[in-house]
Each structure stands twice: as structure tokens, then as C-alpha cells.
Amino acid sequence: KHGIDCARANKQVKRVQVADGAAGKRLTRWKTESATDQTRRGKNAATRIKKSSGKVRGFQKLQSDGQALIKRIEAKCPAASAAA
């Protein structure tokens, strides 16, 4: 868990938003990769499917954790949402 400091809340929210945006870009890429892997056949197909679907789940978790952290910051420091 991250400690929430209201004096630095604006910086924390911005940092999380930037990280969330980066995770969103990667998530889009890996969703496309995963969809492509679902149609592939061959000896490495199962490994590729497992890796790409794992990446999709990981980036989805990053995004949901980031959104949850932003909500926690805004709940503790309401001024952070107004300034960010």
C-alpha cells in the first residue's frame, strides 16, 4: 500500500495518471497480440497464448490498481482532485 501525503497528493495523482496512460497503451498492444495468438497454430502457440494473456491480465491489474489509488488519494485529500 502507498502512503498518502496530502501535501504531495497532486504529484501522486499526476504520477499515477501518467503510469495509467502508459499501461493503457501497452494493454492495447497486448490485447491485439493476444487476439492474433489465439488464431496461431504450431509448437509454440500455447506458450505465446499463455504469455500474451498473462500480459493482458497484468496491465489490466495495473490500470485497476492505479484507478483505486487515485480514488483513495481523492477520498483522503479532496483538494487533490480539484488541482489535478
PDB file of N, CA, C and O in Angstrom:
ATOM      1  N   LYS A   1       0.845  -1.195   0.000  1.00  0.00           N
ATOM      2  CA  LYS A   1       0.000   0.000   0.000  1.00  0.00           C
ATOM      3  C   LYS A   1       0.873   1.234   0.000  1.00  0.00           C
ATOM      4  O   LYS A   1       1.933   1.269   0.607  1.00  0.00           O
ATOM      5  N   HIS A   2       0.398   2.248  -0.678  1.00  0.00           N
ATOM      6  CA  HIS A   2       1.108   3.514  -0.744  1.00  0.00           C
ATOM      7  C   HIS A   2       0.626   4.418   0.374  1.00  0.00           C
ATOM      8  O   HIS A   2      -0.561   4.479   0.668  1.00  0.00           O
ATOM      9  N   GLY A   3       1.562   5.124   0.978  1.00  0.00           N
ATOM     10  CA  GLY A   3       1.188   6.136   1.947  1.00  0.00           C
ATOM     11  C   GLY A   3       0.678   7.363   1.201  1.00  0.00           C
ATOM     12  O   GLY A   3       1.184   7.710   0.143  1.00  0.00           O
ATOM     13  N   ILE A   4      -0.342   8.002   1.749  1.00  0.00           N
ATOM     14  CA  ILE A   4      -0.932   9.156   1.080  1.00  0.00           C
ATOM     15  C   ILE A   4      -0.598  10.399   1.891  1.00  0.00           C
ATOM     16  O   ILE A   4      -0.966  10.519   3.052  1.00  0.00           O
ATOM     17  N   ASP A   5       0.125  11.312   1.253  1.00  0.00           N
ATOM     18  CA  ASP A   5       0.525  12.566   1.869  1.00  0.00           C
ATOM     19  C   ASP A   5      -0.216  13.683   1.131  1.00  0.00           C
ATOM     20  O   ASP A   5       0.004  13.901  -0.062  1.00  0.00           O
ATOM     21  N   CYS A   6      -1.107  14.377   1.825  1.00  0.00           N
ATOM     22  CA  CYS A   6      -1.921  15.407   1.170  1.00  0.00           C
ATOM     23  C   CYS A   6      -1.074  16.554   0.615  1.00  0.00           C
ATOM     24  O   CYS A   6      -1.474  17.206  -0.349  1.00  0.00           O
ATOM     25  N   ALA A   7       0.091  16.784   1.193  1.00  0.00           N
ATOM     26  CA  ALA A   7       0.958  17.850   0.684  1.00  0.00           C
ATOM     27  C   ALA A   7       1.501  17.493  -0.696  1.00  0.00           C
ATOM     28  O   ALA A   7       1.786  18.367  -1.503  1.00  0.00           O
ATOM     29  N   ARG A   8       1.636  16.215  -0.975  1.00  0.00           N
ATOM     30  CA  ARG A   8       2.166  15.768  -2.272  1.00  0.00           C
ATOM     31  C   ARG A   8       1.098  15.084  -3.119  1.00  0.00           C
ATOM     32  O   ARG A   8       1.415  14.419  -4.109  1.00  0.00           O
ATOM     33  N   ALA A   9      -0.148  15.209  -2.749  1.00  0.00           N
ATOM     34  CA  ALA A   9      -1.229  14.479  -3.418  1.00  0.00           C
ATOM     35  C   ALA A   9      -1.322  14.815  -4.903  1.00  0.00           C
ATOM     36  O   ALA A   9      -1.547  13.928  -5.725  1.00  0.00           O
ATOM     37  N   ASN A  10      -1.140  16.079  -5.262  1.00  0.00           N
ATOM     38  CA  ASN A  10      -1.220  16.463  -6.677  1.00  0.00           C
ATOM     39  C   ASN A  10      -0.175  15.732  -7.503  1.00  0.00           C
ATOM     40  O   ASN A  10      -0.462  15.226  -8.589  1.00  0.00           O
ATOM     41  N   LYS A  11       1.063  15.672  -6.993  1.00  0.00           N
ATOM     42  CA  LYS A  11       2.139  14.977  -7.698  1.00  0.00           C
ATOM     43  C   LYS A  11       1.843  13.489  -7.784  1.00  0.00           C
ATOM     44  O   LYS A  11       2.104  12.853  -8.807  1.00  0.00           O
ATOM     45  N   GLN A  12       1.308  12.916  -6.705  1.00  0.00           N
ATOM     46  CA  GLN A  12       0.986  11.495  -6.704  1.00  0.00           C
ATOM     47  C   GLN A  12      -0.076  11.182  -7.748  1.00  0.00           C
ATOM     48  O   GLN A  12       0.047  10.222  -8.502  1.00  0.00           O
ATOM     49  N   VAL A  13      -1.119  12.007  -7.807  1.00  0.00           N
ATOM     50  CA  VAL A  13      -2.204  11.772  -8.772  1.00  0.00           C
ATOM     51  C   VAL A  13      -1.662  11.879 -10.196  1.00  0.00           C
ATOM     52  O   VAL A  13      -1.954  11.030 -11.040  1.00  0.00           O
ATOM     53  N   LYS A  14      -0.860  12.890 -10.474  1.00  0.00           N
ATOM     54  CA  LYS A  14      -0.296  13.049 -11.815  1.00  0.00           C
ATOM     55  C   LYS A  14       0.593  11.874 -12.186  1.00  0.00           C
ATOM     56  O   LYS A  14       0.550  11.367 -13.313  1.00  0.00           O
ATOM     57  N   ARG A  15       1.412  11.418 -11.245  1.00  0.00           N
ATOM     58  CA  ARG A  15       2.309  10.296 -11.498  1.00  0.00           C
ATOM     59  C   ARG A  15       1.513   9.027 -11.805  1.00  0.00           C
ATOM     60  O   ARG A  15       1.824   8.300 -12.756  1.00  0.00           O
ATOM     61  N   VAL A  16       0.472   8.788 -11.036  1.00  0.00           N
ATOM     62  CA  VAL A  16      -0.356   7.605 -11.254  1.00  0.00           C
ATOM     63  C   VAL A  16      -1.092   7.707 -12.592  1.00  0.00           C
ATOM     64  O   VAL A  16      -1.213   6.727 -13.321  1.00  0.00           O
ATOM     65  N   GLN A  17      -1.559   8.909 -12.948  1.00  0.00           N
ATOM     66  CA  GLN A  17      -2.244   9.089 -14.225  1.00  0.00           C
ATOM     67  C   GLN A  17      -1.315   8.829 -15.405  1.00  0.00           C
ATOM     68  O   GLN A  17      -1.707   8.213 -16.392  1.00  0.00           O
ATOM     69  N   VAL A  18      -0.067   9.268 -15.304  1.00  0.00           N
ATOM     70  CA  VAL A  18       0.912   9.019 -16.361  1.00  0.00           C
ATOM     71  C   VAL A  18       1.184   7.514 -16.474  1.00  0.00           C
ATOM     72  O   VAL A  18       1.209   6.949 -17.580  1.00  0.00           O
ATOM     73  N   ALA A  19       1.374   6.865 -15.348  1.00  0.00           N
ATOM     74  CA  ALA A  19       1.622   5.421 -15.357  1.00  0.00           C
ATOM     75  C   ALA A  19       0.408   4.669 -15.905  1.00  0.00           C
ATOM     76  O   ALA A  19       0.543   3.691 -16.650  1.00  0.00           O
ATOM     77  N   ASP A  20      -0.775   5.148 -15.569  1.00  0.00           N
ATOM     78  CA  ASP A  20      -2.010   4.522 -16.049  1.00  0.00           C
ATOM     79  C   ASP A  20      -2.130   4.658 -17.569  1.00  0.00           C
ATOM     80  O   ASP A  20      -2.513   3.719 -18.257  1.00  0.00           O
ATOM     81  N   GLY A  21      -1.765   5.820 -18.078  1.00  0.00           N
ATOM     82  CA  GLY A  21      -1.789   6.025 -19.529  1.00  0.00           C
ATOM     83  C   GLY A  21      -0.806   5.109 -20.244  1.00  0.00           C
ATOM     84  O   GLY A  21      -1.106   4.537 -21.298  1.00  0.00           O
ATOM     85  N   ALA A  22       0.387   4.963 -19.672  1.00  0.00           N
ATOM     86  CA  ALA A  22       1.396   4.075 -20.266  1.00  0.00           C
ATOM     87  C   ALA A  22       0.919   2.623 -20.239  1.00  0.00           C
ATOM     88  O   ALA A  22       1.094   1.883 -21.209  1.00  0.00           O
ATOM     89  N   ALA A  23       0.305   2.215 -19.141  1.00  0.00           N
ATOM     90  CA  ALA A  23      -0.221   0.851 -19.053  1.00  0.00           C
ATOM     91  C   ALA A  23      -1.338   0.642 -20.073  1.00  0.00           C
ATOM     92  O   ALA A  23      -1.457  -0.430 -20.664  1.00  0.00           O
ATOM     93  N   GLY A  24      -2.145   1.679 -20.301  1.00  0.00           N
ATOM     94  CA  GLY A  24      -3.224   1.584 -21.292  1.00  0.00           C
ATOM     95  C   GLY A  24      -2.696   1.352 -22.694  1.00  0.00           C
ATOM     96  O   GLY A  24      -3.258   0.557 -23.456  1.00  0.00           O
ATOM     97  N   LYS A  25      -1.602   2.039 -23.037  1.00  0.00           N
ATOM     98  CA  LYS A  25      -1.000   1.844 -24.359  1.00  0.00           C
ATOM     99  C   LYS A  25      -0.490   0.417 -24.514  1.00  0.00           C
ATOM    100  O   LYS A  25      -0.686  -0.228 -25.544  1.00  0.00           O
ATOM    101  N   ARG A  26       0.185  -0.065 -23.483  1.00  0.00           N
ATOM    102  CA  ARG A  26       0.715  -1.426 -23.548  1.00  0.00           C
ATOM    103  C   ARG A  26      -0.414  -2.450 -23.550  1.00  0.00           C
ATOM    104  O   ARG A  26      -0.320  -3.483 -24.224  1.00  0.00           O
ATOM    105  N   LEU A  27      -1.470  -2.159 -22.806  1.00  0.00           N
ATOM    106  CA  LEU A  27      -2.613  -3.070 -22.768  1.00  0.00           C
ATOM    107  C   LEU A  27      -3.223  -3.226 -24.154  1.00  0.00           C
ATOM    108  O   LEU A  27      -3.523  -4.341 -24.588  1.00  0.00           O
ATOM    109  N   THR A  28      -3.368  -2.123 -24.871  1.00  0.00           N
ATOM    110  CA  THR A  28      -3.919  -2.170 -26.220  1.00  0.00           C
ATOM    111  C   THR A  28      -3.056  -3.057 -27.114  1.00  0.00           C
ATOM    112  O   THR A  28      -3.555  -3.902 -27.850  1.00  0.00           O
ATOM    113  N   ARG A  29      -1.750  -2.866 -27.019  1.00  0.00           N
ATOM    114  CA  ARG A  29      -0.824  -3.673 -27.830  1.00  0.00           C
ATOM    115  C   ARG A  29      -0.946  -5.154 -27.504  1.00  0.00           C
ATOM    116  O   ARG A  29      -1.012  -6.000 -28.397  1.00  0.00           O
ATOM    117  N   TRP A  30      -0.980  -5.482 -26.221  1.00  0.00           N
ATOM    118  CA  TRP A  30      -1.019  -6.880 -25.832  1.00  0.00           C
ATOM    119  C   TRP A  30      -2.376  -7.519 -26.106  1.00  0.00           C
ATOM    120  O   TRP A  30      -2.457  -8.728 -26.338  1.00  0.00           O
ATOM    121  N   LYS A  31      -3.451  -6.737 -26.080  1.00  0.00           N
ATOM    122  CA  LYS A  31      -4.756  -7.290 -26.464  1.00  0.00           C
ATOM    123  C   LYS A  31      -4.736  -7.696 -27.933  1.00  0.00           C
ATOM    124  O   LYS A  31      -5.246  -8.755 -28.296  1.00  0.00           O
ATOM    125  N   THR A  32      -4.145  -6.852 -28.771  1.00  0.00           N
ATOM    126  CA  THR A  32      -4.016  -7.168 -30.195  1.00  0.00           C
ATOM    127  C   THR A  32      -3.157  -8.405 -30.379  1.00  0.00           C
ATOM    128  O   THR A  32      -3.501  -9.316 -31.148  1.00  0.00           O
ATOM    129  N   GLU A  33      -2.044  -8.448 -29.675  1.00  0.00           N
ATOM    130  CA  GLU A  33      -1.131  -9.599 -29.749  1.00  0.00           C
ATOM    131  C   GLU A  33      -1.839 -10.876 -29.291  1.00  0.00           C
ATOM    132  O   GLU A  33      -1.703 -11.932 -29.911  1.00  0.00           O
ATOM    133  N   SER A  34      -2.604 -10.774 -28.221  1.00  0.00           N
ATOM    134  CA  SER A  34      -3.325 -11.926 -27.696  1.00  0.00           C
ATOM    135  C   SER A  34      -4.363 -12.430 -28.691  1.00  0.00           C
ATOM    136  O   SER A  34      -4.513 -13.638 -28.890  1.00  0.00           O
ATOM    137  N   ALA A  35      -5.076 -11.510 -29.326  1.00  0.00           N
ATOM    138  CA  ALA A  35      -6.076 -11.905 -30.321  1.00  0.00           C
ATOM    139  C   ALA A  35      -5.411 -12.612 -31.504  1.00  0.00           C
ATOM    140  O   ALA A  35      -5.940 -13.601 -32.024  1.00  0.00           O
ATOM    141  N   THR A  36      -4.253 -12.124 -31.908  1.00  0.00           N
ATOM    142  CA  THR A  36      -3.510 -12.755 -33.003  1.00  0.00           C
ATOM    143  C   THR A  36      -3.032 -14.137 -32.583  1.00  0.00           C
ATOM    144  O   THR A  36      -3.117 -15.100 -33.361  1.00  0.00           O
ATOM    145  N   ASP A  37      -2.547 -14.244 -31.349  1.00  0.00           N
ATOM    146  CA  ASP A  37      -2.031 -15.532 -30.865  1.00  0.00           C
ATOM    147  C   ASP A  37      -3.123 -16.590 -30.766  1.00  0.00           C
ATOM    148  O   ASP A  37      -2.849 -17.780 -30.916  1.00  0.00           O
ATOM    149  N   GLN A  38      -4.358 -16.172 -30.521  1.00  0.00           N
ATOM    150  CA  GLN A  38      -5.454 -17.139 -30.405  1.00  0.00           C
ATOM    151  C   GLN A  38      -5.674 -17.914 -31.706  1.00  0.00           C
ATOM    152  O   GLN A  38      -6.152 -19.036 -31.688  1.00  0.00           O
ATOM    153  N   THR A  39      -5.318 -17.286 -32.827  1.00  0.00           N
ATOM    154  CA  THR A  39      -5.545 -17.940 -34.123  1.00  0.00           C
ATOM    155  C   THR A  39      -4.332 -18.725 -34.602  1.00  0.00           C
ATOM    156  O   THR A  39      -4.421 -19.423 -35.598  1.00  0.00           O
ATOM    157  N   ARG A  40      -3.208 -18.616 -33.925  1.00  0.00           N
ATOM    158  CA  ARG A  40      -1.980 -19.282 -34.362  1.00  0.00           C
ATOM    159  C   ARG A  40      -1.990 -20.755 -33.997  1.00  0.00           C
ATOM    160  O   ARG A  40      -2.558 -21.164 -32.996  1.00  0.00           O
ATOM    161  N   ARG A  41      -1.300 -21.502 -34.803  1.00  0.00           N
ATOM    162  CA  ARG A  41      -1.105 -22.929 -34.554  1.00  0.00           C
ATOM    163  C   ARG A  41       0.394 -23.193 -34.607  1.00  0.00           C
ATOM    164  O   ARG A  41       1.155 -22.422 -35.172  1.00  0.00           O
ATOM    165  N   GLY A  42       0.816 -24.278 -34.057  1.00  0.00           N
ATOM    166  CA  GLY A  42       2.224 -24.620 -34.094  1.00  0.00           C
ATOM    167  C   GLY A  42       2.711 -25.020 -32.720  1.00  0.00           C
ATOM    168  O   GLY A  42       1.966 -24.996 -31.737  1.00  0.00           O
ATOM    169  N   LYS A  43       3.994 -25.378 -32.661  1.00  0.00           N
ATOM    170  CA  LYS A  43       4.509 -25.930 -31.410  1.00  0.00           C
ATOM    171  C   LYS A  43       4.630 -24.893 -30.292  1.00  0.00           C
ATOM    172  O   LYS A  43       4.596 -25.242 -29.123  1.00  0.00           O
ATOM    173  N   ASN A  44       4.763 -23.615 -30.631  1.00  0.00           N
ATOM    174  CA  ASN A  44       4.897 -22.580 -29.602  1.00  0.00           C
ATOM    175  C   ASN A  44       3.609 -21.797 -29.370  1.00  0.00           C
ATOM    176  O   ASN A  44       3.607 -20.834 -28.605  1.00  0.00           O
ATOM    177  N   ALA A  45       2.538 -22.201 -30.010  1.00  0.00           N
ATOM    178  CA  ALA A  45       1.288 -21.439 -29.918  1.00  0.00           C
ATOM    179  C   ALA A  45       0.775 -21.344 -28.480  1.00  0.00           C
ATOM    180  O   ALA A  45       0.380 -20.265 -28.033  1.00  0.00           O
ATOM    181  N   ALA A  46       0.783 -22.450 -27.771  1.00  0.00           N
ATOM    182  CA  ALA A  46       0.262 -22.445 -26.396  1.00  0.00           C
ATOM    183  C   ALA A  46       1.082 -21.526 -25.495  1.00  0.00           C
ATOM    184  O   ALA A  46       0.529 -20.798 -24.656  1.00  0.00           O
ATOM    185  N   THR A  47       2.399 -21.538 -25.684  1.00  0.00           N
ATOM    186  CA  THR A  47       3.273 -20.678 -24.887  1.00  0.00           C
ATOM    187  C   THR A  47       2.996 -19.212 -25.180  1.00  0.00           C
ATOM    188  O   THR A  47       2.928 -18.383 -24.265  1.00  0.00           O
ATOM    189  N   ARG A  48       2.825 -18.881 -26.463  1.00  0.00           N
ATOM    190  CA  ARG A  48       2.550 -17.489 -26.852  1.00  0.00           C
ATOM    191  C   ARG A  48       1.210 -17.020 -26.303  1.00  0.00           C
ATOM    192  O   ARG A  48       1.082 -15.892 -25.830  1.00  0.00           O
ATOM    193  N   ILE A  49       0.206 -17.876 -26.367  1.00  0.00           N
ATOM    194  CA  ILE A  49      -1.126 -17.528 -25.846  1.00  0.00           C
ATOM    195  C   ILE A  49      -1.047 -17.278 -24.342  1.00  0.00           C
ATOM    196  O   ILE A  49      -1.596 -16.300 -23.830  1.00  0.00           O
ATOM    197  N   LYS A  50      -0.346 -18.160 -23.645  1.00  0.00           N
ATOM    198  CA  LYS A  50      -0.220 -18.021 -22.191  1.00  0.00           C
ATOM    199  C   LYS A  50       0.493 -16.709 -21.836  1.00  0.00           C
ATOM    200  O   LYS A  50       0.071 -15.982 -20.939  1.00  0.00           O
ATOM    201  N   LYS A  51       1.580 -16.392 -22.551  1.00  0.00           N
ATOM    202  CA  LYS A  51       2.335 -15.180 -22.266  1.00  0.00           C
ATOM    203  C   LYS A  51       1.512 -13.934 -22.560  1.00  0.00           C
ATOM    204  O   LYS A  51       1.436 -13.019 -21.735  1.00  0.00           O
ATOM    205  N   SER A  52       0.871 -13.882 -23.731  1.00  0.00           N
ATOM    206  CA  SER A  52       0.132 -12.665 -24.097  1.00  0.00           C
ATOM    207  C   SER A  52      -1.091 -12.469 -23.211  1.00  0.00           C
ATOM    208  O   SER A  52      -1.388 -11.345 -22.806  1.00  0.00           O
ATOM    209  N   SER A  53      -1.789 -13.546 -22.866  1.00  0.00           N
ATOM    210  CA  SER A  53      -2.956 -13.373 -21.992  1.00  0.00           C
ATOM    211  C   SER A  53      -2.515 -12.986 -20.581  1.00  0.00           C
ATOM    212  O   SER A  53      -3.199 -12.219 -19.901  1.00  0.00           O
ATOM    213  N   GLY A  54      -1.356 -13.467 -20.147  1.00  0.00           N
ATOM    214  CA  GLY A  54      -0.810 -13.061 -18.852  1.00  0.00           C
ATOM    215  C   GLY A  54      -0.454 -11.583 -18.830  1.00  0.00           C
ATOM    216  O   GLY A  54      -0.682 -10.891 -17.840  1.00  0.00           O
ATOM    217  N   LYS A  55       0.116 -11.098 -19.941  1.00  0.00           N
ATOM    218  CA  LYS A  55       0.452  -9.674 -20.043  1.00  0.00           C
ATOM    219  C   LYS A  55      -0.815  -8.823 -20.004  1.00  0.00           C
ATOM    220  O   LYS A  55      -0.856  -7.783 -19.343  1.00  0.00           O
ATOM    221  N   VAL A  56      -1.851  -9.257 -20.708  1.00  0.00           N
ATOM    222  CA  VAL A  56      -3.119  -8.514 -20.712  1.00  0.00           C
ATOM    223  C   VAL A  56      -3.655  -8.418 -19.286  1.00  0.00           C
ATOM    224  O   VAL A  56      -4.029  -7.332 -18.824  1.00  0.00           O
ATOM    225  N   ARG A  57      -3.687  -9.538 -18.581  1.00  0.00           N
ATOM    226  CA  ARG A  57      -4.173  -9.532 -17.193  1.00  0.00           C
ATOM    227  C   ARG A  57      -3.316  -8.616 -16.318  1.00  0.00           C
ATOM    228  O   ARG A  57      -3.839  -7.881 -15.477  1.00  0.00           O
ATOM    229  N   GLY A  58      -2.015  -8.646 -16.517  1.00  0.00           N
ATOM    230  CA  GLY A  58      -1.117  -7.806 -15.721  1.00  0.00           C
ATOM    231  C   GLY A  58      -1.366  -6.328 -15.930  1.00  0.00           C
ATOM    232  O   GLY A  58      -1.428  -5.559 -14.964  1.00  0.00           O
ATOM    233  N   PHE A  59      -1.521  -5.909 -17.187  1.00  0.00           N
ATOM    234  CA  PHE A  59      -1.756  -4.491 -17.458  1.00  0.00           C
ATOM    235  C   PHE A  59      -3.156  -4.062 -17.027  1.00  0.00           C
ATOM    236  O   PHE A  59      -3.358  -2.924 -16.602  1.00  0.00           O
ATOM    237  N   GLN A  60      -4.129  -4.972 -17.099  1.00  0.00           N
ATOM    238  CA  GLN A  60      -5.466  -4.648 -16.584  1.00  0.00           C
ATOM    239  C   GLN A  60      -5.399  -4.432 -15.080  1.00  0.00           C
ATOM    240  O   GLN A  60      -6.036  -3.522 -14.543  1.00  0.00           O
ATOM    241  N   LYS A  61      -4.604  -5.249 -14.390  1.00  0.00           N
ATOM    242  CA  LYS A  61      -4.453  -5.092 -12.944  1.00  0.00           C
ATOM    243  C   LYS A  61      -3.756  -3.768 -12.618  1.00  0.00           C
ATOM    244  O   LYS A  61      -4.151  -3.070 -11.681  1.00  0.00           O
ATOM    245  N   LEU A  62      -2.728  -3.421 -13.397  1.00  0.00           N
ATOM    246  CA  LEU A  62      -2.054  -2.136 -13.182  1.00  0.00           C
ATOM    247  C   LEU A  62      -3.034  -0.975 -13.293  1.00  0.00           C
ATOM    248  O   LEU A  62      -3.027  -0.056 -12.477  1.00  0.00           O
ATOM    249  N   GLN A  63      -3.864  -1.020 -14.328  1.00  0.00           N
ATOM    250  CA  GLN A  63      -4.835   0.060 -14.526  1.00  0.00           C
ATOM    251  C   GLN A  63      -5.839   0.112 -13.379  1.00  0.00           C
ATOM    252  O   GLN A  63      -6.130   1.190 -12.866  1.00  0.00           O
ATOM    253  N   SER A  64      -6.357  -1.033 -12.964  1.00  0.00           N
ATOM    254  CA  SER A  64      -7.360  -1.014 -11.892  1.00  0.00           C
ATOM    255  C   SER A  64      -6.727  -0.573 -10.570  1.00  0.00           C
ATOM    256  O   SER A  64      -7.337   0.175  -9.801  1.00  0.00           O
ATOM    257  N   ASP A  65      -5.488  -1.007 -10.308  1.00  0.00           N
ATOM    258  CA  ASP A  65      -4.805  -0.574  -9.087  1.00  0.00           C
ATOM    259  C   ASP A  65      -4.540   0.932  -9.111  1.00  0.00           C
ATOM    260  O   ASP A  65      -4.655   1.609  -8.090  1.00  0.00           O
ATOM    261  N   GLY A  66      -4.178   1.450 -10.269  1.00  0.00           N
ATOM    262  CA  GLY A  66      -3.943   2.889 -10.401  1.00  0.00           C
ATOM    263  C   GLY A  66      -5.200   3.692 -10.149  1.00  0.00           C
ATOM    264  O   GLY A  66      -5.173   4.706  -9.439  1.00  0.00           O
ATOM    265  N   GLN A  67      -6.303   3.243 -10.717  1.00  0.00           N
ATOM    266  CA  GLN A  67      -7.578   3.937 -10.504  1.00  0.00           C
ATOM    267  C   GLN A  67      -7.991   3.881  -9.028  1.00  0.00           C
ATOM    268  O   GLN A  67      -8.499   4.859  -8.480  1.00  0.00           O
ATOM    269  N   ALA A  68      -7.761   2.732  -8.399  1.00  0.00           N
ATOM    270  CA  ALA A  68      -8.095   2.597  -6.977  1.00  0.00           C
ATOM    271  C   ALA A  68      -7.240   3.536  -6.129  1.00  0.00           C
ATOM    272  O   ALA A  68      -7.740   4.156  -5.176  1.00  0.00           O
ATOM    273  N   LEU A  69      -5.964   3.672  -6.478  1.00  0.00           N
ATOM    274  CA  LEU A  69      -5.082   4.574  -5.731  1.00  0.00           C
ATOM    275  C   LEU A  69      -5.515   6.027  -5.900  1.00  0.00           C
ATOM    276  O   LEU A  69      -5.547   6.792  -4.939  1.00  0.00           O
ATOM    277  N   ILE A  70      -5.885   6.404  -7.109  1.00  0.00           N
ATOM    278  CA  ILE A  70      -6.373   7.772  -7.339  1.00  0.00           C
ATOM    279  C   ILE A  70      -7.628   8.036  -6.501  1.00  0.00           C
ATOM    280  O   ILE A  70      -7.759   9.089  -5.881  1.00  0.00           O
ATOM    281  N   LYS A  71      -8.526   7.066  -6.438  1.00  0.00           N
ATOM    282  CA  LYS A  71      -9.745   7.228  -5.631  1.00  0.00           C
ATOM    283  C   LYS A  71      -9.410   7.369  -4.154  1.00  0.00           C
ATOM    284  O   LYS A  71     -10.014   8.176  -3.441  1.00  0.00           O
ATOM    285  N   ARG A  72      -8.432   6.578  -3.671  1.00  0.00           N
ATOM    286  CA  ARG A  72      -8.022   6.690  -2.266  1.00  0.00           C
ATOM    287  C   ARG A  72      -7.426   8.064  -1.985  1.00  0.00           C
ATOM    288  O   ARG A  72      -7.702   8.671  -0.947  1.00  0.00           O
ATOM    289  N   ILE A  73      -6.592   8.563  -2.903  1.00  0.00           N
ATOM    290  CA  ILE A  73      -5.985   9.880  -2.720  1.00  0.00           C
ATOM    291  C   ILE A  73      -7.065  10.953  -2.700  1.00  0.00           C
ATOM    292  O   ILE A  73      -7.062  11.845  -1.844  1.00  0.00           O
ATOM    293  N   GLU A  74      -8.004  10.875  -3.641  1.00  0.00           N
ATOM    294  CA  GLU A  74      -9.068  11.879  -3.707  1.00  0.00           C
ATOM    295  C   GLU A  74      -9.989  11.811  -2.499  1.00  0.00           C
ATOM    296  O   GLU A  74     -10.510  12.830  -2.058  1.00  0.00           O
ATOM    297  N   ALA A  75     -10.190  10.618  -1.947  1.00  0.00           N
ATOM    298  CA  ALA A  75     -11.036  10.493  -0.761  1.00  0.00           C
ATOM    299  C   ALA A  75     -10.355  11.108   0.469  1.00  0.00           C
ATOM    300  O   ALA A  75     -11.012  11.755   1.280  1.00  0.00           O
ATOM    301  N   LYS A  76      -9.041  10.932   0.579  1.00  0.00           N
ATOM    302  CA  LYS A  76      -8.327  11.457   1.739  1.00  0.00           C
ATOM    303  C   LYS A  76      -8.024  12.954   1.567  1.00  0.00           C
ATOM    304  O   LYS A  76      -8.057  13.703   2.546  1.00  0.00           O
ATOM    305  N   CYS A  77      -7.722  13.362   0.337  1.00  0.00           N
ATOM    306  CA  CYS A  77      -7.322  14.748   0.078  1.00  0.00           C
ATOM    307  C   CYS A  77      -8.190  15.310  -1.040  1.00  0.00           C
ATOM    308  O   CYS A  77      -7.782  15.286  -2.213  1.00  0.00           O
ATOM    309  N   PRO A  78      -9.393  15.808  -0.741  1.00  0.00           N
ATOM    310  CA  PRO A  78     -10.289  16.291  -1.786  1.00  0.00           C
ATOM    311  C   PRO A  78      -9.693  17.418  -2.652  1.00  0.00           C
ATOM    312  O   PRO A  78     -10.056  17.559  -3.803  1.00  0.00           O
ATOM    313  N   ALA A  79      -8.760  18.172  -2.125  1.00  0.00           N
ATOM    314  CA  ALA A  79      -8.142  19.250  -2.891  1.00  0.00           C
ATOM    315  C   ALA A  79      -7.293  18.705  -4.045  1.00  0.00           C
ATOM    316  O   ALA A  79      -7.067  19.399  -5.033  1.00  0.00           O
ATOM    317  N   ALA A  80      -6.850  17.463  -3.942  1.00  0.00           N
ATOM    318  CA  ALA A  80      -6.003  16.865  -4.983  1.00  0.00           C
ATOM    319  C   ALA A  80      -6.776  16.696  -6.278  1.00  0.00           C
ATOM    320  O   ALA A  80      -6.235  16.917  -7.374  1.00  0.00           O
ATOM    321  N   SER A  81      -8.033  16.343  -6.190  1.00  0.00           N
ATOM    322  CA  SER A  81      -8.831  16.130  -7.409  1.00  0.00           C
ATOM    323  C   SER A  81      -9.141  17.459  -8.091  1.00  0.00           C
ATOM    324  O   SER A  81      -9.224  17.544  -9.303  1.00  0.00           O
ATOM    325  N   ALA A  82      -9.277  18.521  -7.313  1.00  0.00           N
ATOM    326  CA  ALA A  82      -9.578  19.831  -7.895  1.00  0.00           C
ATOM    327  C   ALA A  82      -8.363  20.419  -8.598  1.00  0.00           C
ATOM    328  O   ALA A  82      -8.487  21.044  -9.644  1.00  0.00           O
ATOM    329  N   ALA A  83      -7.179  20.181  -8.046  1.00  0.00           N
ATOM    330  CA  ALA A  83      -5.961  20.762  -8.608  1.00  0.00           C
ATOM    331  C   ALA A  83      -5.361  19.927  -9.734  1.00  0.00           C
ATOM    332  O   ALA A  83      -4.637  20.430 -10.559  1.00  0.00           O
ATOM    333  N   ALA A  84      -5.649  18.643  -9.762  1.00  0.00           N
ATOM    334  CA  ALA A  84      -5.017  17.752 -10.754  1.00  0.00           C
ATOM    335  C   ALA A  84      -5.682  17.774 -12.080  1.00  0.00           C
ATOM    336  O   ALA A  84      -6.459  18.370 -12.552  1.00  0.00           O
TER     337      ALA A  84
END
